[in-house]
């Protein structure tokens, strides 16, 4: 009987721990995203990412980095944001998980980072180099966006969620859907992803 009581207490404690983790693990930052796939002469050159943040996170960043409180981010303030509010997500692959024909691609760095305020909303804009040459058969790229800790929720905007640039030489198919092959947040959430197929015309 004593062992059953101990086992029940341990089970309840474990369930309470999981419930607390789930309660505190839900998203606190919400990011509306637009993605542009950029092609060059050979194939995919990379992805331009546009993030618009929710009011609470925008206000928090403004409080910490808009030092003169003029509602505009100067060059030094953008540098501060990149160093203190953006660069740390490099260890999480910049929340961008790319697979090329099923093989993971490590996002080691981004270029052309900018930050600005638009009607009080914080906006990040940056480019991810990812060179994939086109061939006669379709190449398949899956670009999923998620915070593995699910502190931030990233979703595509309803209007113009993605665009394709400089793709005249290539046949391209692209669509957005949940990435059923990926689960986060206690295996309860499938992140949104862009599925891109392309080949030489």
Rosetta silent file (secondary structure, phi, psi, omega in degrees, C-alpha in Angstrom):
SEQUENCE: XXXXXXXXXXXXXXXXXXXXXXXXXXXXXXXXXXXXXXXXXXXXXXXXXXXXXXXXXXXXXXXXXXXXXXXXXXXXXXXXXXXXXXXXXXXXXXXXXXXXXXXXXXXXXXXXXXXXXXXXXXXXXXXXXXXXXXXXXXXXXXXXXXXXXXXXXXXXXXXXXXXXXXXXXXXXXXXXXXXXXXXXXXXXXXXXXXXXXXXXX
SCORE:     score description
SCORE:     0.000 S_00000001
   1 L     0.000  -43.114 -179.806    0.000    0.000    0.000 S_00000001
   2 H   -60.151  -41.849  179.615    2.839    2.350    0.933 S_00000001
   3 H   -64.799  -36.471  178.486    4.520    1.763   -2.428 S_00000001
   4 H   -65.805  -39.020  179.236    1.273    2.531   -4.265 S_00000001
   5 H   -65.068  -45.735  179.299    0.922    5.844   -2.409 S_00000001
   6 H   -60.872  -43.469 -179.985    4.523    6.809   -3.213 S_00000001
   7 H   -62.313  -40.296  179.732    4.004    5.843   -6.844 S_00000001
   8 H   -66.328  -41.302  179.450    0.804    7.925   -7.013 S_00000001
   9 H   -63.251  -43.848  178.926    2.523   10.955   -5.451 S_00000001
  10 H   -62.669  -40.855  179.713    5.395   10.688   -7.917 S_00000001
  11 H   -64.280  -43.910  179.013    2.978   10.397  -10.825 S_00000001
  12 H   -64.161  -41.034  178.724    1.002   13.447   -9.685 S_00000001
  13 H   -61.850  -42.043  179.449    4.230   15.420   -9.202 S_00000001
  14 H   -64.018  -42.922  179.161    5.370   14.509  -12.690 S_00000001
  15 H   -64.518  -39.968  178.404    2.024   15.528  -14.205 S_00000001
  16 H   -64.129  -39.332  178.202    2.107   18.834  -12.323 S_00000001
  17 H   -61.800  -45.169  179.592    5.618   19.477  -13.604 S_00000001
  18 H   -62.826  -43.201 -179.548    4.518   18.842  -17.193 S_00000001
  19 H   -63.604  -39.831  178.480    1.451   21.078  -16.779 S_00000001
  20 H   -65.057  -43.193  178.909    3.581   23.899  -15.359 S_00000001
  21 H   -60.840  -43.120 -179.960    6.063   23.548  -18.224 S_00000001
  22 H   -66.171  -41.374 -179.104    3.253   23.633  -20.767 S_00000001
  23 H   -62.087  -45.153 -177.161    1.596   26.620  -19.111 S_00000001
  24 H   -83.661  -12.038 -176.018    4.791   28.664  -19.049 S_00000001
  25 H   -89.498   -5.761 -177.274    6.018   27.408  -22.391 S_00000001
  26 L   -67.381  159.902 -174.659    3.301   28.886  -24.565 S_00000001
  27 L   -60.677  139.570  173.977    4.312   31.688  -26.936 S_00000001
  28 L  -114.869  -15.550  178.439    4.961   35.122  -25.483 S_00000001
  29 E  -123.077  134.260 -178.022    6.237   36.694  -28.722 S_00000001
  30 E  -120.739  128.046 -173.193    4.251   36.638  -31.962 S_00000001
  31 E  -122.866  116.927  173.696    5.948   37.173  -35.314 S_00000001
  32 E   -89.147  129.304 -169.030    4.109   37.793  -38.588 S_00000001
  33 E  -122.847  141.767  165.840    6.353   36.747  -41.438 S_00000001
  34 E  -122.503  141.664 -177.707    6.841   37.323  -45.158 S_00000001
  35 E  -127.181  135.077  174.131    9.431   35.316  -47.060 S_00000001
  36 E  -119.982  122.203  175.007   11.039   36.009  -50.430 S_00000001
  37 E   -88.427  121.611 -175.698   12.949   33.249  -52.220 S_00000001
  38 E  -106.313  126.237  177.228   15.682   34.887  -54.299 S_00000001
  39 E  -101.802  153.597  168.927   17.116   33.168  -57.377 S_00000001
  40 L  -121.797 -160.426 -176.389   20.337   33.956  -59.231 S_00000001
  41 L   -65.505  -26.106 -174.747   21.733   32.623  -62.527 S_00000001
  42 L   -98.344  -26.815 -176.584   22.356   29.147  -61.101 S_00000001
  43 E   160.642 -142.093  179.085   19.378   28.557  -58.864 S_00000001
  44 E   -71.939  131.913  177.417   18.337   29.540  -55.343 S_00000001
  45 E  -101.458  -26.612  179.823   20.612   32.205  -53.832 S_00000001
  46 E   157.978 -167.906 -173.794   18.866   32.511  -50.487 S_00000001
  47 E  -131.449  129.958  173.087   15.856   33.794  -48.587 S_00000001
  48 E   -94.907  126.092 -173.979   14.892   37.287  -47.538 S_00000001
  49 E  -112.596  132.864 -179.809   13.008   37.229  -44.238 S_00000001
  50 E  -124.500  116.076 -179.780   10.645   39.956  -43.020 S_00000001
  51 E  -115.658  131.129  172.486    9.392   39.741  -39.428 S_00000001
  52 E  -116.459  125.650 -173.118    6.818   42.050  -37.836 S_00000001
  53 E   -95.444  160.499  178.565    6.499   41.713  -34.063 S_00000001
  54 L   -70.246  167.851 -174.996    3.545   42.083  -31.721 S_00000001
  55 H   -60.497  -43.358 -174.618    2.952   45.255  -29.712 S_00000001
  56 H   -64.151  -47.778  179.557    4.327   43.969  -26.411 S_00000001
  57 H   -66.103  -39.849  178.350    7.672   42.802  -27.789 S_00000001
  58 H   -58.758  -45.079  179.795    7.951   45.940  -29.946 S_00000001
  59 H   -64.013  -38.667 -179.446    7.421   48.148  -26.902 S_00000001
  60 H   -64.376  -44.396  178.987    9.965   46.181  -24.888 S_00000001
  61 H   -65.647  -40.862  177.918   12.643   46.549  -27.585 S_00000001
  62 H   -60.838  -42.872 -179.273   11.869   50.257  -27.961 S_00000001
  63 H   -60.741  -37.606 -175.803   12.198   50.761  -24.231 S_00000001
  64 H   -86.854  -27.617 -169.322   15.620   49.101  -24.211 S_00000001
  65 H  -123.588  -21.566  174.912   17.104   50.312  -27.486 S_00000001
  66 L   -83.220   77.979 -167.242   15.353   53.476  -28.728 S_00000001
  67 L   -64.600  -34.443  179.781   17.549   55.469  -26.380 S_00000001
  68 L   -91.129    2.058  173.654   16.462   58.947  -27.469 S_00000001
  69 L    54.610   41.124 -179.949   12.791   57.880  -27.479 S_00000001
  70 L  -102.946    4.959  177.448   12.062   59.466  -30.846 S_00000001
  71 L    75.542    9.268  177.759   10.233   56.472  -32.326 S_00000001
  72 L  -129.924  139.055 -179.494   12.940   55.967  -34.963 S_00000001
  73 L   -95.303  111.568  175.696   15.805   53.492  -34.842 S_00000001
  74 L   -77.864  172.025 -175.377   19.134   55.097  -35.709 S_00000001
  75 H   -56.842  -44.120 -179.081   22.139   53.117  -36.953 S_00000001
  76 H   -66.288  -34.091  179.189   23.663   52.713  -33.492 S_00000001
  77 H   -71.912  -36.234  176.083   20.320   51.573  -32.085 S_00000001
  78 H   -65.198  -41.043  177.233   19.917   48.989  -34.864 S_00000001
  79 H   -60.726  -41.908  177.980   23.416   47.711  -34.072 S_00000001
  80 H   -62.382  -42.501  178.816   22.434   47.406  -30.420 S_00000001
  81 H   -63.198  -44.000 -179.626   19.296   45.468  -31.335 S_00000001
  82 H   -61.494  -43.362 -175.717   21.253   43.092  -33.564 S_00000001
  83 H   -73.036  -36.168 -170.471   23.849   42.417  -30.890 S_00000001
  84 H  -108.552  -17.724 -175.362   21.529   42.144  -27.888 S_00000001
  85 H  -126.421   -1.201 -178.652   18.085   41.134  -29.190 S_00000001
  86 H  -127.324  -47.198 -171.759   18.760   39.187  -32.393 S_00000001
  87 H   -60.034  -27.691 -177.240   22.178   37.520  -32.532 S_00000001
  88 H   -63.518  -23.172 -178.939   21.442   35.163  -29.616 S_00000001
  89 H   -78.415    1.027  174.361   19.002   33.169  -31.777 S_00000001
  90 H   -58.662  -34.976  179.980   21.958   32.045  -33.903 S_00000001
  91 H   -69.624  -14.204  175.401   22.244   29.077  -31.529 S_00000001
  92 H  -107.494   27.723  177.626   18.685   28.167  -32.542 S_00000001
  93 H    62.734   25.504 -176.350   19.497   28.330  -36.267 S_00000001
  94 H    58.324   27.027 -179.815   17.876   31.806  -36.346 S_00000001
  95 H    63.112   18.758 -176.804   14.522   29.983  -35.925 S_00000001
  96 E  -125.993  119.805 -174.126   14.854   28.877  -39.553 S_00000001
  97 E  -120.224  111.845 -173.176   15.227   25.194  -40.384 S_00000001
  98 E  -108.998  136.371  170.903   16.039   24.350  -43.980 S_00000001
  99 E  -123.982  131.912  178.229   16.162   20.935  -45.613 S_00000001
 100 E  -113.010  111.828 -173.855   17.517   20.453  -49.134 S_00000001
 101 L    51.143   40.765  176.606   16.338   17.169  -50.616 S_00000001
 102 L    86.345   -8.840 -178.653   15.803   15.975  -47.060 S_00000001
 103 E   -97.755  126.037 -179.520   19.265   16.996  -45.801 S_00000001
 104 E   -61.903  140.051  176.600   19.395   19.694  -43.089 S_00000001
 105 E  -112.433  123.141 -179.338   21.124   22.944  -44.018 S_00000001
 106 L   -80.077  122.350  174.919   22.807   24.837  -41.170 S_00000001
 107 L   -83.447   99.720 -173.954   22.033   28.552  -41.145 S_00000001
 108 L   -85.299  -27.931 -178.293   25.436   29.809  -39.984 S_00000001
 109 L  -161.675  165.325  174.306   24.887   33.522  -40.489 S_00000001
 110 L  -125.767  161.005  178.078   22.578   36.144  -41.951 S_00000001
 111 E  -126.980  169.416  173.138   23.351   39.299  -43.923 S_00000001
 112 E    54.950   38.959  178.921   21.743   42.692  -44.532 S_00000001
 113 E   -69.694  135.254  171.988   20.078   42.833  -41.128 S_00000001
 114 E  -141.738  155.777  176.478   17.936   45.881  -40.501 S_00000001
 115 E  -137.923  141.786  178.943   15.443   46.910  -37.859 S_00000001
 116 E  -152.625  167.087  175.415   12.874   49.678  -37.953 S_00000001
 117 E  -111.102  129.861  179.968    9.663   50.881  -36.348 S_00000001
 118 E  -131.885  108.557 -175.827    6.540   51.106  -38.453 S_00000001
 119 L    54.625   39.849  177.550    3.394   52.418  -36.732 S_00000001
 120 L    83.620   -5.536 -179.431    4.868   51.304  -33.446 S_00000001
 121 E   -97.532  135.198  176.262    5.627   47.786  -34.650 S_00000001
 122 E   -79.349  134.897 -179.212    9.176   46.465  -34.659 S_00000001
 123 E  -128.513  129.427  170.036   10.297   44.987  -37.980 S_00000001
 124 E  -104.861  143.415  175.307   13.338   42.853  -38.731 S_00000001
 125 E  -138.642  125.462 -179.088   14.536   42.338  -42.300 S_00000001
 126 E  -155.729  164.435 -175.836   17.468   40.052  -43.117 S_00000001
 127 E  -118.694  138.555  178.066   18.866   37.701  -45.755 S_00000001
 128 E  -112.163  107.339  175.651   19.869   34.049  -45.431 S_00000001
 129 E   -65.723  131.803  178.564   22.416   32.917  -48.029 S_00000001
 130 E  -158.176   94.054 -173.148   21.590   29.409  -49.237 S_00000001
 131 E   -90.274  118.358  178.522   22.971   28.498  -52.656 S_00000001
 132 E  -133.134  112.451 -177.960   21.290   25.560  -54.388 S_00000001
 133 E   -75.457  141.951  177.548   21.956   25.062  -58.097 S_00000001
 134 L   -79.668  149.257  174.499   19.117   23.969  -60.348 S_00000001
 135 L  -130.603 -173.269 -178.024   19.317   20.769  -62.383 S_00000001
 136 L   -71.881  -25.534  177.063   17.030   19.061  -64.901 S_00000001
 137 L  -100.560  158.883 -177.920   15.133   17.281  -62.129 S_00000001
 138 L   -64.497  133.279  165.565   13.300   18.995  -59.294 S_00000001
 139 E   -95.807  144.685 -175.426   15.260   20.030  -56.226 S_00000001
 140 E  -118.805  123.291  177.547   13.163   20.104  -53.050 S_00000001
 141 E  -122.610  129.903  176.372   13.628   22.695  -50.315 S_00000001
 142 E  -114.862  121.224 -177.621   11.620   22.770  -47.094 S_00000001
 143 E  -118.052  101.636 -179.352   11.931   25.984  -45.038 S_00000001
 144 E  -101.844  145.560 -176.936   10.309   25.669  -41.599 S_00000001
 145 E  -123.394  117.658  177.592   10.146   28.523  -39.093 S_00000001
 146 L  -166.499  152.214  169.410    9.909   27.910  -35.371 S_00000001
 147 L   -90.904  115.450 -176.914   11.365   28.593  -31.961 S_00000001
 148 L   -59.901  -22.946  176.371   12.164   25.110  -30.574 S_00000001
 149 L   -87.227   -6.721  179.682   11.299   26.388  -27.078 S_00000001
 150 L    58.509   26.601  172.383    7.986   27.754  -28.424 S_00000001
 151 L   -74.602  -32.739  177.551    8.563   31.048  -26.626 S_00000001
 152 E  -113.169  138.046  175.626    8.015   32.746  -29.993 S_00000001
 153 E  -108.759  123.937 -177.721    5.272   31.826  -32.461 S_00000001
 154 E  -113.816  126.818 -178.416    6.092   32.481  -36.113 S_00000001
 155 E  -139.839  151.070  178.212    3.335   32.473  -38.713 S_00000001
 156 E   -77.461  143.428  175.711    2.970   33.591  -42.323 S_00000001
 157 L   -68.594  154.714  179.790    0.835   36.627  -43.040 S_00000001
 158 L   -72.188  -37.619  179.044   -2.414   36.016  -44.912 S_00000001
 159 L   -94.516  127.269 -179.493   -1.624   38.627  -47.559 S_00000001
 160 L    46.884   61.526 -179.577    1.469   37.957  -49.668 S_00000001
 161 L   -66.090  -29.167  176.903    2.980   35.354  -47.336 S_00000001
 162 E  -151.872  163.801  178.401    5.813   34.682  -49.766 S_00000001
 163 E  -142.991  160.856  177.456    7.268   35.807  -53.086 S_00000001
 164 E  -123.298  131.662 -178.690    9.697   34.470  -55.680 S_00000001
 165 E  -121.485  142.194  173.121   12.295   36.718  -57.342 S_00000001
 166 L    60.692   38.317 -175.636   14.449   36.305  -60.487 S_00000001
 167 L  -103.572   21.939 -175.060   13.063   32.855  -61.327 S_00000001
 168 L   -60.390  -30.112 -176.773   12.554   33.333  -65.082 S_00000001
 169 L   -86.499   -0.022 -171.205   15.001   30.563  -65.966 S_00000001
 170 E  -130.147  150.053  171.067   13.428   28.013  -63.655 S_00000001
 171 E   -91.288  124.100 -172.473   10.204   26.101  -63.196 S_00000001
 172 E  -128.368  132.748  169.986    9.089   26.708  -59.625 S_00000001
 173 E  -121.092  132.595 -178.333    6.328   25.246  -57.479 S_00000001
 174 E  -147.740  141.020  175.943    5.833   26.634  -53.974 S_00000001
 175 E  -155.910  157.960 -179.754    3.201   26.393  -51.257 S_00000001
 176 E  -108.900  136.471  174.434    2.833   26.918  -47.510 S_00000001
 177 E  -162.118  172.554  175.046    1.490   24.323  -45.116 S_00000001
 178 E   -66.569  139.235  177.983    2.143   22.774  -41.730 S_00000001
 179 L   -85.274   94.712 -175.243    5.330   20.712  -41.632 S_00000001
 180 L   -67.143  -17.695 -179.222    3.880   17.351  -40.588 S_00000001
 181 L   -82.695   -7.495 -176.688    7.383   15.850  -40.341 S_00000001
 182 L  -123.563  132.082  177.446    8.330   18.243  -37.523 S_00000001
 183 L  -126.985  136.027  175.614    6.826   18.417  -34.042 S_00000001
 184 E  -130.585  176.048  176.346    7.653   20.900  -31.281 S_00000001
 185 L    54.563   68.072  179.794    6.196   21.828  -27.882 S_00000001
 186 L    57.613   36.936  177.997    5.820   18.337  -26.404 S_00000001
 187 L    58.975   34.036 -178.123    5.095   16.947  -29.880 S_00000001
 188 L  -111.716  -13.793 -172.374    1.878   18.970  -30.066 S_00000001
 189 E  -127.504  130.281  169.973    2.649   21.616  -32.697 S_00000001
 190 L   -98.558  122.571 -179.084    3.623   21.360  -36.356 S_00000001
 191 L   -72.692  161.072  175.080    5.383   24.574  -37.486 S_00000001
 192 E   -78.315  147.907 -178.351    4.532   26.404  -40.703 S_00000001
 193 E  -149.591  154.283  171.027    6.875   25.882  -43.629 S_00000001
 194 E   -99.938  127.769  177.808    7.376   26.816  -47.252 S_00000001
 195 E  -106.345  118.328 -172.166    7.753   23.825  -49.571 S_00000001
 196 E  -122.863  126.481  173.053    9.677   24.758  -52.702 S_00000001
 197 E  -118.779  135.820  178.597   10.371   22.623  -55.802 S_00000001
 198 E  -151.745  154.066  176.666   12.419   24.009  -58.692 S_00000001
 199 E  -158.014  170.672  175.697   14.344   22.875  -61.748 S_00000001
 200 E   -66.141  144.373  176.305   15.746   24.194  -65.013 S_00000001
 201 L   -73.772    0.000    0.000   13.187   25.017  -67.645 S_00000001
